[in-house]
PDB file of N, CA and C in Angstrom:
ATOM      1  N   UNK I   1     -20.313  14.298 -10.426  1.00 40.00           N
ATOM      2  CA  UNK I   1     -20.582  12.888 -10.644  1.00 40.00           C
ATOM      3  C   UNK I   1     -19.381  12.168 -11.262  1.00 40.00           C
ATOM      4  N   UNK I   2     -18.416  13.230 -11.849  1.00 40.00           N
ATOM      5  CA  UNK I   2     -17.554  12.050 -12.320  1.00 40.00           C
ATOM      6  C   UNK I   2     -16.312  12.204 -11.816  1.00 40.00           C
ATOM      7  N   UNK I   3     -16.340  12.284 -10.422  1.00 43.00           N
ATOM      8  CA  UNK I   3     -15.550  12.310  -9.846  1.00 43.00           C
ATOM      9  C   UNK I   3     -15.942  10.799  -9.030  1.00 43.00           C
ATOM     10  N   UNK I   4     -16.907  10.399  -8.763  1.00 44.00           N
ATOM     11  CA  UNK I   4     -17.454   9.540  -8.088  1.00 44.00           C
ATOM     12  C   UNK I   4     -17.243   7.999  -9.011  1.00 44.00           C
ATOM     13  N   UNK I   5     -17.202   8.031 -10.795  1.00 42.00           N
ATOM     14  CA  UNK I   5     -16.978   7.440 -11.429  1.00 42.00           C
ATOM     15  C   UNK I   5     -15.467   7.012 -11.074  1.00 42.00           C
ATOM     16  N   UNK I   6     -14.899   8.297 -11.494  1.00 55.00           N
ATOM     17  CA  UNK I   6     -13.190   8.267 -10.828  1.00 55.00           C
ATOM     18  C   UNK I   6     -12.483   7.531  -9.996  1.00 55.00           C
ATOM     19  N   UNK I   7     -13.756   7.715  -9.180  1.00 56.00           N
ATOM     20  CA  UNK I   7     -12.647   7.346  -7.340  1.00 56.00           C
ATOM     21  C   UNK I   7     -13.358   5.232  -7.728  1.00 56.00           C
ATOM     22  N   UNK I   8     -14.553   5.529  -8.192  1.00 78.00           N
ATOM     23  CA  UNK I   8     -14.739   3.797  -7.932  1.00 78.00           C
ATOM     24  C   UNK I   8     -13.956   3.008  -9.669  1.00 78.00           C
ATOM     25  N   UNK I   9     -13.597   4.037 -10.409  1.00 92.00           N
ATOM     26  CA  UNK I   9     -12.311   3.467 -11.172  1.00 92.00           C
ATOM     27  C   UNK I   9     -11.219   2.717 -10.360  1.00 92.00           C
ATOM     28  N   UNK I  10     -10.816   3.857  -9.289  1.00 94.00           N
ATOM     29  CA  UNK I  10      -9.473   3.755  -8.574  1.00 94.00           C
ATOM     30  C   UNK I  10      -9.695   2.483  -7.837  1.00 94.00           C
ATOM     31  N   UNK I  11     -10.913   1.966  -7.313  1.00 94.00           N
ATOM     32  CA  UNK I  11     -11.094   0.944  -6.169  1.00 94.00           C
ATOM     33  C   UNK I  11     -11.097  -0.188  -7.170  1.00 94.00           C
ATOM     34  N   UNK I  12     -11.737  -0.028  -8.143  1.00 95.00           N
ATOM     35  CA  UNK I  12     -11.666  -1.598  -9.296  1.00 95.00           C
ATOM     36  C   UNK I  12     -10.067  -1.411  -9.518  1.00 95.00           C
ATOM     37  N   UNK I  13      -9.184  -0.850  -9.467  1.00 95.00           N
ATOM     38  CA  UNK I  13      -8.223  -0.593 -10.234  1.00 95.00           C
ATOM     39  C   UNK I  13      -7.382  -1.759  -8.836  1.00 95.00           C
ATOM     40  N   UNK I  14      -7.440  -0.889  -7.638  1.00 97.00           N
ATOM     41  CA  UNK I  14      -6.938  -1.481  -6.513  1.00 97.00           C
ATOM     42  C   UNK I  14      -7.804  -2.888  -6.474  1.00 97.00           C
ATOM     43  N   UNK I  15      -8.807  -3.144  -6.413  1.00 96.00           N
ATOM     44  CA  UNK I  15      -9.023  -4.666  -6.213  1.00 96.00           C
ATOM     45  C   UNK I  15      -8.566  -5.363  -6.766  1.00 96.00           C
ATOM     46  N   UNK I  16      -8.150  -5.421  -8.130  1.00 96.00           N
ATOM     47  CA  UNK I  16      -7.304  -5.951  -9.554  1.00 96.00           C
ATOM     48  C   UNK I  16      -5.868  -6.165  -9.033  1.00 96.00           C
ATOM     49  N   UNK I  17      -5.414  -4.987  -8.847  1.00 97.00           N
ATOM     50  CA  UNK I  17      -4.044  -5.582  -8.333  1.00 97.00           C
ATOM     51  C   UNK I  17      -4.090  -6.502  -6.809  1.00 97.00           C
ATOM     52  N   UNK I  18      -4.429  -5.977  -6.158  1.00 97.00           N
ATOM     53  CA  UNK I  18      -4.623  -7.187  -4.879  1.00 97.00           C
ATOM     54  C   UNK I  18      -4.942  -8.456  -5.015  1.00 97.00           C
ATOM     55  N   UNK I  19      -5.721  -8.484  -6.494  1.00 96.00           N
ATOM     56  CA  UNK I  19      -5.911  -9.831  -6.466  1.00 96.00           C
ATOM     57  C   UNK I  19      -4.516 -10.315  -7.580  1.00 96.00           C
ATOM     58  N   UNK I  20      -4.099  -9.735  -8.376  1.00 97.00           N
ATOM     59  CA  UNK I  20      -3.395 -10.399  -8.645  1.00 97.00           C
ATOM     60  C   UNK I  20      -1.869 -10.719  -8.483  1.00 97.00           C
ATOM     61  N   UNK I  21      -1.694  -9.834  -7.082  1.00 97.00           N
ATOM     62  CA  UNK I  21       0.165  -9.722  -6.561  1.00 97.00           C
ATOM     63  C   UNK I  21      -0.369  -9.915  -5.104  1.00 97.00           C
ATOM     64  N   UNK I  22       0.904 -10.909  -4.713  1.00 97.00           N
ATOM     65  CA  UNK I  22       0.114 -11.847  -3.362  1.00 97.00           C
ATOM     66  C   UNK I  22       0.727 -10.777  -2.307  1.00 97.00           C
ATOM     67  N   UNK I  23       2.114 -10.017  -2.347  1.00 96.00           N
ATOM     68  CA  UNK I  23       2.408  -8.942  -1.755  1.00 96.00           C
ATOM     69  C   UNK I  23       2.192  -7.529  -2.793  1.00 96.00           C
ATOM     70  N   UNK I  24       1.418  -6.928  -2.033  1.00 97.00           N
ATOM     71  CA  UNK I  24       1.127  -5.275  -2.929  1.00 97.00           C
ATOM     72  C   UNK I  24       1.986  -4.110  -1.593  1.00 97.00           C
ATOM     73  N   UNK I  25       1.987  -3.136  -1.797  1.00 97.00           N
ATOM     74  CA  UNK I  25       2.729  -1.964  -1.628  1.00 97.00           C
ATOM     75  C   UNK I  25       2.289  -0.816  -1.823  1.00 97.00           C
ATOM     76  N   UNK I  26       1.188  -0.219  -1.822  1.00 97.00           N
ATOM     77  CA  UNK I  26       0.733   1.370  -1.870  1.00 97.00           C
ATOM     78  C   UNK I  26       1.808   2.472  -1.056  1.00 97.00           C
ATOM     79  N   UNK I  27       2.756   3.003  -1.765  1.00 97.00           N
ATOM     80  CA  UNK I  27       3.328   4.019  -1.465  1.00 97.00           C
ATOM     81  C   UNK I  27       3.666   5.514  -1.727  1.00 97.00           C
ATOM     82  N   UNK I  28       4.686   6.169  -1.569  1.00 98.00           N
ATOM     83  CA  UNK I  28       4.686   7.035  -1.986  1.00 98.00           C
ATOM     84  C   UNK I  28       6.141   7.328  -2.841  1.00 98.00           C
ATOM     85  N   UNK I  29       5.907   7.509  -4.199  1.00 98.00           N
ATOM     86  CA  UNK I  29       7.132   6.905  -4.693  1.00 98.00           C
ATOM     87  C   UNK I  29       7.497   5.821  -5.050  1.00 98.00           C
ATOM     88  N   UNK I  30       8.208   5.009  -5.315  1.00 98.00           N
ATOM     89  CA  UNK I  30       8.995   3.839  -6.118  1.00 98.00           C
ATOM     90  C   UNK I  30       9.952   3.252  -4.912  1.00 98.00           C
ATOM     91  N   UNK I  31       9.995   1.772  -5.306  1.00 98.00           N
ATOM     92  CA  UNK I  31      10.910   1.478  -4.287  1.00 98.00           C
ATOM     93  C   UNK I  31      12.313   1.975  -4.526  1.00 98.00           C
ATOM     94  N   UNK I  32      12.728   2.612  -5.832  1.00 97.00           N
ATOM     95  CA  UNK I  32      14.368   2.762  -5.892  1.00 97.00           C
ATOM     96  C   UNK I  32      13.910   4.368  -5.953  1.00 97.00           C
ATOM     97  N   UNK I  33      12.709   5.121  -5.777  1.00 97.00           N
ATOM     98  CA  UNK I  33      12.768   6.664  -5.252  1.00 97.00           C
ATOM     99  C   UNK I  33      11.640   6.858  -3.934  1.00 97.00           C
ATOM    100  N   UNK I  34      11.602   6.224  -3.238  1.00 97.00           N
ATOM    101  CA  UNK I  34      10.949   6.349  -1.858  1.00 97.00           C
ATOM    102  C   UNK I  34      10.640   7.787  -1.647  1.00 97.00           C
ATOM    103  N   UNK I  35       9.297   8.135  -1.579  1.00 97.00           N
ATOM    104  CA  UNK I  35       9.054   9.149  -1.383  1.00 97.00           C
ATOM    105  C   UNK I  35       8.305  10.524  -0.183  1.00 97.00           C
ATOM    106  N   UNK I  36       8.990   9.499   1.036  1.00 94.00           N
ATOM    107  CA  UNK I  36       8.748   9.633   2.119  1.00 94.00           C
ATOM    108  C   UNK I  36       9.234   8.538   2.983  1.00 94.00           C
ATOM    109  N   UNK I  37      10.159   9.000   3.874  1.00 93.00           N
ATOM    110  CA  UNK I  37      10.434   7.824   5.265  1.00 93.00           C
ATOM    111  C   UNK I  37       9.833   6.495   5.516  1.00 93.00           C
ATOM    112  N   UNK I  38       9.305   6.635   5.538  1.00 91.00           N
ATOM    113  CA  UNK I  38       8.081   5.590   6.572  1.00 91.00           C
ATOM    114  C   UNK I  38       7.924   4.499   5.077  1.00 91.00           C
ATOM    115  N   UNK I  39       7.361   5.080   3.842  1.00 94.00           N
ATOM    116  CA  UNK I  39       7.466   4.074   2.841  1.00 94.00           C
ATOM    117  C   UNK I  39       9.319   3.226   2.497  1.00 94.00           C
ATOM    118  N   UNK I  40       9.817   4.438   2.664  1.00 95.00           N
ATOM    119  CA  UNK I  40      11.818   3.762   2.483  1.00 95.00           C
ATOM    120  C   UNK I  40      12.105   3.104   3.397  1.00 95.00           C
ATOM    121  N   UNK I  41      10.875   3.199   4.509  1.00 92.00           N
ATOM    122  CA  UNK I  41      11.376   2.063   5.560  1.00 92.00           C
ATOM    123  C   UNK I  41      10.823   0.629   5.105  1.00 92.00           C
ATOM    124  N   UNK I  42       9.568   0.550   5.027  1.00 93.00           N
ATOM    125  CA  UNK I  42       9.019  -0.361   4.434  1.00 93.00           C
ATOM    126  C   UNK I  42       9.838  -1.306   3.511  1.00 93.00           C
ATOM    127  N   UNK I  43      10.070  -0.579   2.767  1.00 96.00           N
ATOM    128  CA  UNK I  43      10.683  -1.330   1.200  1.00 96.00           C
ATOM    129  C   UNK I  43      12.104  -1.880   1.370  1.00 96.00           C
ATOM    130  N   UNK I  44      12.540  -1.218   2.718  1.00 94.00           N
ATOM    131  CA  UNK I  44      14.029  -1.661   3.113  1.00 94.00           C
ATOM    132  C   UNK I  44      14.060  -2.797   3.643  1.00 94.00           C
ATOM    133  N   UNK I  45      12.973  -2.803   4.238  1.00 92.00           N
ATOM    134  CA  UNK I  45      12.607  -3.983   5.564  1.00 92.00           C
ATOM    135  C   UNK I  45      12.052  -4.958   4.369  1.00 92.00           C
ATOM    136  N   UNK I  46      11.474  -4.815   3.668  1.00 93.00           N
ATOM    137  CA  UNK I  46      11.013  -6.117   2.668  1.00 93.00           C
ATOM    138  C   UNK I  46      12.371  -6.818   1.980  1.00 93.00           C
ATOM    139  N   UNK I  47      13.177  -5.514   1.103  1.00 95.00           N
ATOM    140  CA  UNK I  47      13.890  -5.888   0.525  1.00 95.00           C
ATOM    141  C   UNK I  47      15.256  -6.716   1.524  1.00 95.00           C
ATOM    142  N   UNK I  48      15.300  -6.455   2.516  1.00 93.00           N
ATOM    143  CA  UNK I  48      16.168  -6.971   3.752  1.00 93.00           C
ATOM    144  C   UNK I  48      16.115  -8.687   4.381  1.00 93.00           C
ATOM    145  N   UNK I  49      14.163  -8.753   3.792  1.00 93.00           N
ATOM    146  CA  UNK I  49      13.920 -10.242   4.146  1.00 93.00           C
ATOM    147  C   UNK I  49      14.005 -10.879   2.680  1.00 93.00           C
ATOM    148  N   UNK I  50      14.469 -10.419   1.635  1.00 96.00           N
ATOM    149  CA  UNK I  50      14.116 -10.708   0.418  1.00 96.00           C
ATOM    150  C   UNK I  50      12.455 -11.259   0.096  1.00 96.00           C
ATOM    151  N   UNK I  51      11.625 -10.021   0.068  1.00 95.00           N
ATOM    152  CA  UNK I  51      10.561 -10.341   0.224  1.00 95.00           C
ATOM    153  C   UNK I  51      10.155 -10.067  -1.401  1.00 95.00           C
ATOM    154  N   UNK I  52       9.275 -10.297  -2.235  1.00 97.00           N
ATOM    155  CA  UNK I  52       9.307  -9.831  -3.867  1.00 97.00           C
ATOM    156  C   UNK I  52       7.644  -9.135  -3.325  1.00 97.00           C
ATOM    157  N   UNK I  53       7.613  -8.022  -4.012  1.00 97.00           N
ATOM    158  CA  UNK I  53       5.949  -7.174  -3.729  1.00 97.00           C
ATOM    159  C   UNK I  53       5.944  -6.529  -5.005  1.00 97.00           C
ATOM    160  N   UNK I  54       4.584  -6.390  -4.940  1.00 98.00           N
ATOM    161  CA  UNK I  54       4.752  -5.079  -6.352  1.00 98.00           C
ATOM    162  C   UNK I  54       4.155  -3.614  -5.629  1.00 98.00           C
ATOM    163  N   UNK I  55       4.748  -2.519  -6.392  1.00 98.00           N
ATOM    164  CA  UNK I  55       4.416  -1.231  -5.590  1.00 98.00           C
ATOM    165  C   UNK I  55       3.578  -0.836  -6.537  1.00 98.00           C
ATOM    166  N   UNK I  56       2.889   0.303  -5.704  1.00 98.00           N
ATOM    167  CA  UNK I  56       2.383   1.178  -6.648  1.00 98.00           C
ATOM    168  C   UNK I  56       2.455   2.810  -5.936  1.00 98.00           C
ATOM    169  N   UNK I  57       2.989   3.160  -6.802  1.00 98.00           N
ATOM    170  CA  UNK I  57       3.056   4.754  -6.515  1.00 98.00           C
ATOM    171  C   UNK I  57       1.713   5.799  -6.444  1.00 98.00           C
ATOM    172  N   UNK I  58       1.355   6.068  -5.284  1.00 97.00           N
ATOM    173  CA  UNK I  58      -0.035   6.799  -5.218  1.00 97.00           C
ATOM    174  C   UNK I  58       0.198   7.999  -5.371  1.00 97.00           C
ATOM    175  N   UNK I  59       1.514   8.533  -5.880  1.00 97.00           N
ATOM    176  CA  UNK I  59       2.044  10.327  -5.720  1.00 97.00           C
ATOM    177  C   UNK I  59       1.960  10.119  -7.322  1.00 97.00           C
ATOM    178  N   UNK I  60       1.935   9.309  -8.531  1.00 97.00           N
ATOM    179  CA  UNK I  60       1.725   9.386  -9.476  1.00 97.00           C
ATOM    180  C   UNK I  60       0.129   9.017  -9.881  1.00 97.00           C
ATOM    181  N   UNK I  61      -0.561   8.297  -9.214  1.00 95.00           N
ATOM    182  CA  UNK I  61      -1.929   8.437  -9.494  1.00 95.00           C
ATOM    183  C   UNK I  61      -2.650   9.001  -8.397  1.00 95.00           C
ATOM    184  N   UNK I  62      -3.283  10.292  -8.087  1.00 95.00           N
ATOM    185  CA  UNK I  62      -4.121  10.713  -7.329  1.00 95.00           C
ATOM    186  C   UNK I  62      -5.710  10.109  -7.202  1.00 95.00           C
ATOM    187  N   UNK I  63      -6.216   9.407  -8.163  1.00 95.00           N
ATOM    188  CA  UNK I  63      -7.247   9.010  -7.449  1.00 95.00           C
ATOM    189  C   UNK I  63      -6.894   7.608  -6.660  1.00 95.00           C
ATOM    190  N   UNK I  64      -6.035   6.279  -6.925  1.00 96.00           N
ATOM    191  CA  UNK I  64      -5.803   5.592  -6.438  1.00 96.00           C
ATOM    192  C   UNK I  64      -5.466   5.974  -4.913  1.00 96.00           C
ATOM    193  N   UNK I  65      -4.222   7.932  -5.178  1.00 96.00           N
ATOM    194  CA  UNK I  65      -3.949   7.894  -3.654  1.00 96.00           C
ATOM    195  C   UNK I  65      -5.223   8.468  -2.503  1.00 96.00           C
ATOM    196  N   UNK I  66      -6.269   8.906  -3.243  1.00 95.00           N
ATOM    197  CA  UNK I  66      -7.342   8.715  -2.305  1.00 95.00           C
ATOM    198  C   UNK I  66      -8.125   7.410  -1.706  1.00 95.00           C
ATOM    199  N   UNK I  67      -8.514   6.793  -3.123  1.00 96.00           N
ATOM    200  CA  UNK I  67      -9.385   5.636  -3.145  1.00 96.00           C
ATOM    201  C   UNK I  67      -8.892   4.612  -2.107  1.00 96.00           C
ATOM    202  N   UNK I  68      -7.682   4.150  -1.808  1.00 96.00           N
ATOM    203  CA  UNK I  68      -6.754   3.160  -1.023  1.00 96.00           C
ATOM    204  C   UNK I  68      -7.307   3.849   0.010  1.00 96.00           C
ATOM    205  N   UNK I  69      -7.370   4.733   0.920  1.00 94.00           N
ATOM    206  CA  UNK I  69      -7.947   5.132   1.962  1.00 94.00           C
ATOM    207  C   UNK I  69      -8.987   4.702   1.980  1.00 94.00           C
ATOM    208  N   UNK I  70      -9.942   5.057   1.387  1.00 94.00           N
ATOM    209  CA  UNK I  70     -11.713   4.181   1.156  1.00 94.00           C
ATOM    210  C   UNK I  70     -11.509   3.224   1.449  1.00 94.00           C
ATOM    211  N   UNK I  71     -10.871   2.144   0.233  1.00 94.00           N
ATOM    212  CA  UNK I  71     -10.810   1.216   0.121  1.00 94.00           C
ATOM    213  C   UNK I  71     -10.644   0.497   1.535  1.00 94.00           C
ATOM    214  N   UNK I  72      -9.522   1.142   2.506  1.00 94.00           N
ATOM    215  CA  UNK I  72      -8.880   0.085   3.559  1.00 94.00           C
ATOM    216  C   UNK I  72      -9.491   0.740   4.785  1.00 94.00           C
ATOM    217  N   UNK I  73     -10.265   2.244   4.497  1.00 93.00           N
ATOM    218  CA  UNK I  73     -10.982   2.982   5.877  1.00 93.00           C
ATOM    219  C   UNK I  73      -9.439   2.897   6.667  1.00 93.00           C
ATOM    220  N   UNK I  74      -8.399   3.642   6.298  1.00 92.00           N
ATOM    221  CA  UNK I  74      -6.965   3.819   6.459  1.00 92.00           C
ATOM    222  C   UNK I  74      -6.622   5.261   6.291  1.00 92.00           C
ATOM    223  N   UNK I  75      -6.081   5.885   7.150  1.00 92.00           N
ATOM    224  CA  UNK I  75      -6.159   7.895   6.234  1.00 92.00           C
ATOM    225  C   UNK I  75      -4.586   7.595   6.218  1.00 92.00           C
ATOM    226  N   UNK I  76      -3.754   6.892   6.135  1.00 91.00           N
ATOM    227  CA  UNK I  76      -2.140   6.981   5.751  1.00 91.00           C
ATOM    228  C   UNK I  76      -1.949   5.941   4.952  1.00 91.00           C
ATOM    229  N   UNK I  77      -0.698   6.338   4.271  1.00 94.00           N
ATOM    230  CA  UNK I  77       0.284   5.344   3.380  1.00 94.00           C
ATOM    231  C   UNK I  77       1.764   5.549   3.562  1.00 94.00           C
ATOM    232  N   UNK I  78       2.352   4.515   3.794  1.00 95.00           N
ATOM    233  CA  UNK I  78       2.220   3.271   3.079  1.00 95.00           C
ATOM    234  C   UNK I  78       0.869   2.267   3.162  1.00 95.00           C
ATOM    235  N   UNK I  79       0.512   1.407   2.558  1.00 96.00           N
ATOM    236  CA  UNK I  79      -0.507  -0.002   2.871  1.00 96.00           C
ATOM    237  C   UNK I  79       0.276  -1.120   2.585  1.00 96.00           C
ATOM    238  N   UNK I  80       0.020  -1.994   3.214  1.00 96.00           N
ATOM    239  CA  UNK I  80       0.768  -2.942   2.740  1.00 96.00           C
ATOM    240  C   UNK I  80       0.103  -4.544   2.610  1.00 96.00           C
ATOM    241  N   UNK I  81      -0.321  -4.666   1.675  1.00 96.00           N
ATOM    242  CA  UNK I  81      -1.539  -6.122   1.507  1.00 96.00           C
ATOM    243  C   UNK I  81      -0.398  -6.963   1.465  1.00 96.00           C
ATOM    244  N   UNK I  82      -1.005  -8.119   1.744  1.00 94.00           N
ATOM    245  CA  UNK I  82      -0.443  -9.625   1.759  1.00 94.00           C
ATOM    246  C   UNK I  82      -1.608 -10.741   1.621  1.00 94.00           C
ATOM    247  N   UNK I  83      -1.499 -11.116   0.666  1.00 94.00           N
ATOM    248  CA  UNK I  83      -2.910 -12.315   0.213  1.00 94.00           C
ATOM    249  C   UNK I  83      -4.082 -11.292   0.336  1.00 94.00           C
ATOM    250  N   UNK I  84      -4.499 -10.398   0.017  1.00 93.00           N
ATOM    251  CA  UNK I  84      -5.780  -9.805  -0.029  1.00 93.00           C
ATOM    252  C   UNK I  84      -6.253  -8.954   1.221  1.00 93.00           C
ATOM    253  N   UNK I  85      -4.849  -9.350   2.003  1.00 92.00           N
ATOM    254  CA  UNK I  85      -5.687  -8.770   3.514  1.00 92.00           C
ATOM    255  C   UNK I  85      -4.400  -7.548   3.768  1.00 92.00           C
ATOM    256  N   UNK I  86      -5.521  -6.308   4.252  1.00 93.00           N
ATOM    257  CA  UNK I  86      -4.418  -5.160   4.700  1.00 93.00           C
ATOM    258  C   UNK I  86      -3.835  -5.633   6.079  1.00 93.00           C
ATOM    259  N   UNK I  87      -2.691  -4.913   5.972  1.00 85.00           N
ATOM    260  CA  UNK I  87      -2.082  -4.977   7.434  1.00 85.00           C
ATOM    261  C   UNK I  87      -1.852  -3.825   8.052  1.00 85.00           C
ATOM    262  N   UNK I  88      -2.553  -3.575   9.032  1.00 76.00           N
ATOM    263  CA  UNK I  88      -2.818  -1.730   9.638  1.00 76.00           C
ATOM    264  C   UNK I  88      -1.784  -1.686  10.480  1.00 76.00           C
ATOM    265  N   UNK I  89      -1.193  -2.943  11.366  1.00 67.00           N
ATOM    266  CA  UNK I  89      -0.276  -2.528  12.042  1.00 67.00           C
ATOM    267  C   UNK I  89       1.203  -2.363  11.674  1.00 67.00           C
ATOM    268  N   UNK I  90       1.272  -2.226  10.728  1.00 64.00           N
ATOM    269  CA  UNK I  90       2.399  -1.851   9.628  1.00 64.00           C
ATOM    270  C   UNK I  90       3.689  -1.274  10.575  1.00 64.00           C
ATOM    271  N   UNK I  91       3.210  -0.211  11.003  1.00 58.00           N
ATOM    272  CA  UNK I  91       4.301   0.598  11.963  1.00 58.00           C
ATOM    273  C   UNK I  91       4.749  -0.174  12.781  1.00 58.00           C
ATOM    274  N   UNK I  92       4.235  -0.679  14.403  1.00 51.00           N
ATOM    275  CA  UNK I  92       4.272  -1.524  14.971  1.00 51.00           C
ATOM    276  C   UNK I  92       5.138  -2.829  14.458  1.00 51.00           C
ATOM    277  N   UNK I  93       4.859  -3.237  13.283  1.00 55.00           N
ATOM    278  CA  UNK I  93       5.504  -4.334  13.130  1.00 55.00           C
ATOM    279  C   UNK I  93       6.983  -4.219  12.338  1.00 55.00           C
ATOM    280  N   UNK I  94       6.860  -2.974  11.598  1.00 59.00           N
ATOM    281  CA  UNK I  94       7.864  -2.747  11.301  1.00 59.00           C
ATOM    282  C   UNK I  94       9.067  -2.083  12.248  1.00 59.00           C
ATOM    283  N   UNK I  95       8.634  -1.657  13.291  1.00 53.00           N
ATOM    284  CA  UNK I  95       9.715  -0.938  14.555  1.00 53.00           C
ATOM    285  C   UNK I  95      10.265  -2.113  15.077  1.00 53.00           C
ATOM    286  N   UNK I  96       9.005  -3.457  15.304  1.00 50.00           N
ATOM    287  CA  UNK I  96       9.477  -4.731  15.754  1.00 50.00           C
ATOM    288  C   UNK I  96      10.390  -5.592  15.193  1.00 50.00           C
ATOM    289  N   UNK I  97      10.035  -5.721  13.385  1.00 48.00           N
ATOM    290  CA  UNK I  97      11.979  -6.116  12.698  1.00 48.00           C
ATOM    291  C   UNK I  97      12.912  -5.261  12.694  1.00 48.00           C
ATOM    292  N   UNK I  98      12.777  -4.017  12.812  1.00 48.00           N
ATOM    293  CA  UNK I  98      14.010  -3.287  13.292  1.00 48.00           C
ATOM    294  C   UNK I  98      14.855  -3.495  14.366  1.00 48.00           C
ATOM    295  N   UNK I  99      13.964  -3.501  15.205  1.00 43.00           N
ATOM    296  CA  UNK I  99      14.791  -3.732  16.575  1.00 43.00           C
ATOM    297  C   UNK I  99      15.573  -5.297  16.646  1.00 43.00           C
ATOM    298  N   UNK I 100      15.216  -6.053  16.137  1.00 44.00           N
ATOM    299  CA  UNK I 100      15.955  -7.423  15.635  1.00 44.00           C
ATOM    300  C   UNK I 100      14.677  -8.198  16.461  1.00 44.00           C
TER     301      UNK I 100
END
């Protein structure tokens, strides 16, 4: 049971920040220690449009890095909110500012 306490900690925890950073960042790692590809891509491509986000490292909190899955019915990370709303096609759109 208190694991169940736990995980809906992690989802109040995540609704809190979404509401209060208009770009959020669920990754793995830090933006200046990226902790996997796909997030160092992300953060490159933000930091490239001068975009300002706040991250949060889900390899330092384990229930958040479950709960964000719940939360978005998403089984990968990075996530990447903007005004409250996830954006699933993340990949896709990010191959698309790459390519110019």
């Amino acid at each position: 049971m208190t694991n169940v306490v736990h995980v809906d900690d992690a989802q109040a925890r995540i609704t809190e920040t979404i509401k209060l950073h208009p770009i959020v960042l669920f990754m793995k790692g830090s933006p200046s220690h990226p902790q996997c590809g796909f997030s160092a891509a992300v953060v490159q491509t933000l930091a490239h449009y001068g975009v300002p986000f706040h991250a949060v490292d889900v390899l330092a909190d384990p229930p958040v890095r479950q709960a964000i899955k719940t939360f978005s019915d998403w089984p990968t990370i990075p996530q990447l909110y903007r005004r409250r709303r996830f954006h699933r096609r993340l990949r896709h759109r990010l191959g698309n500012a790459q390519d110019g």
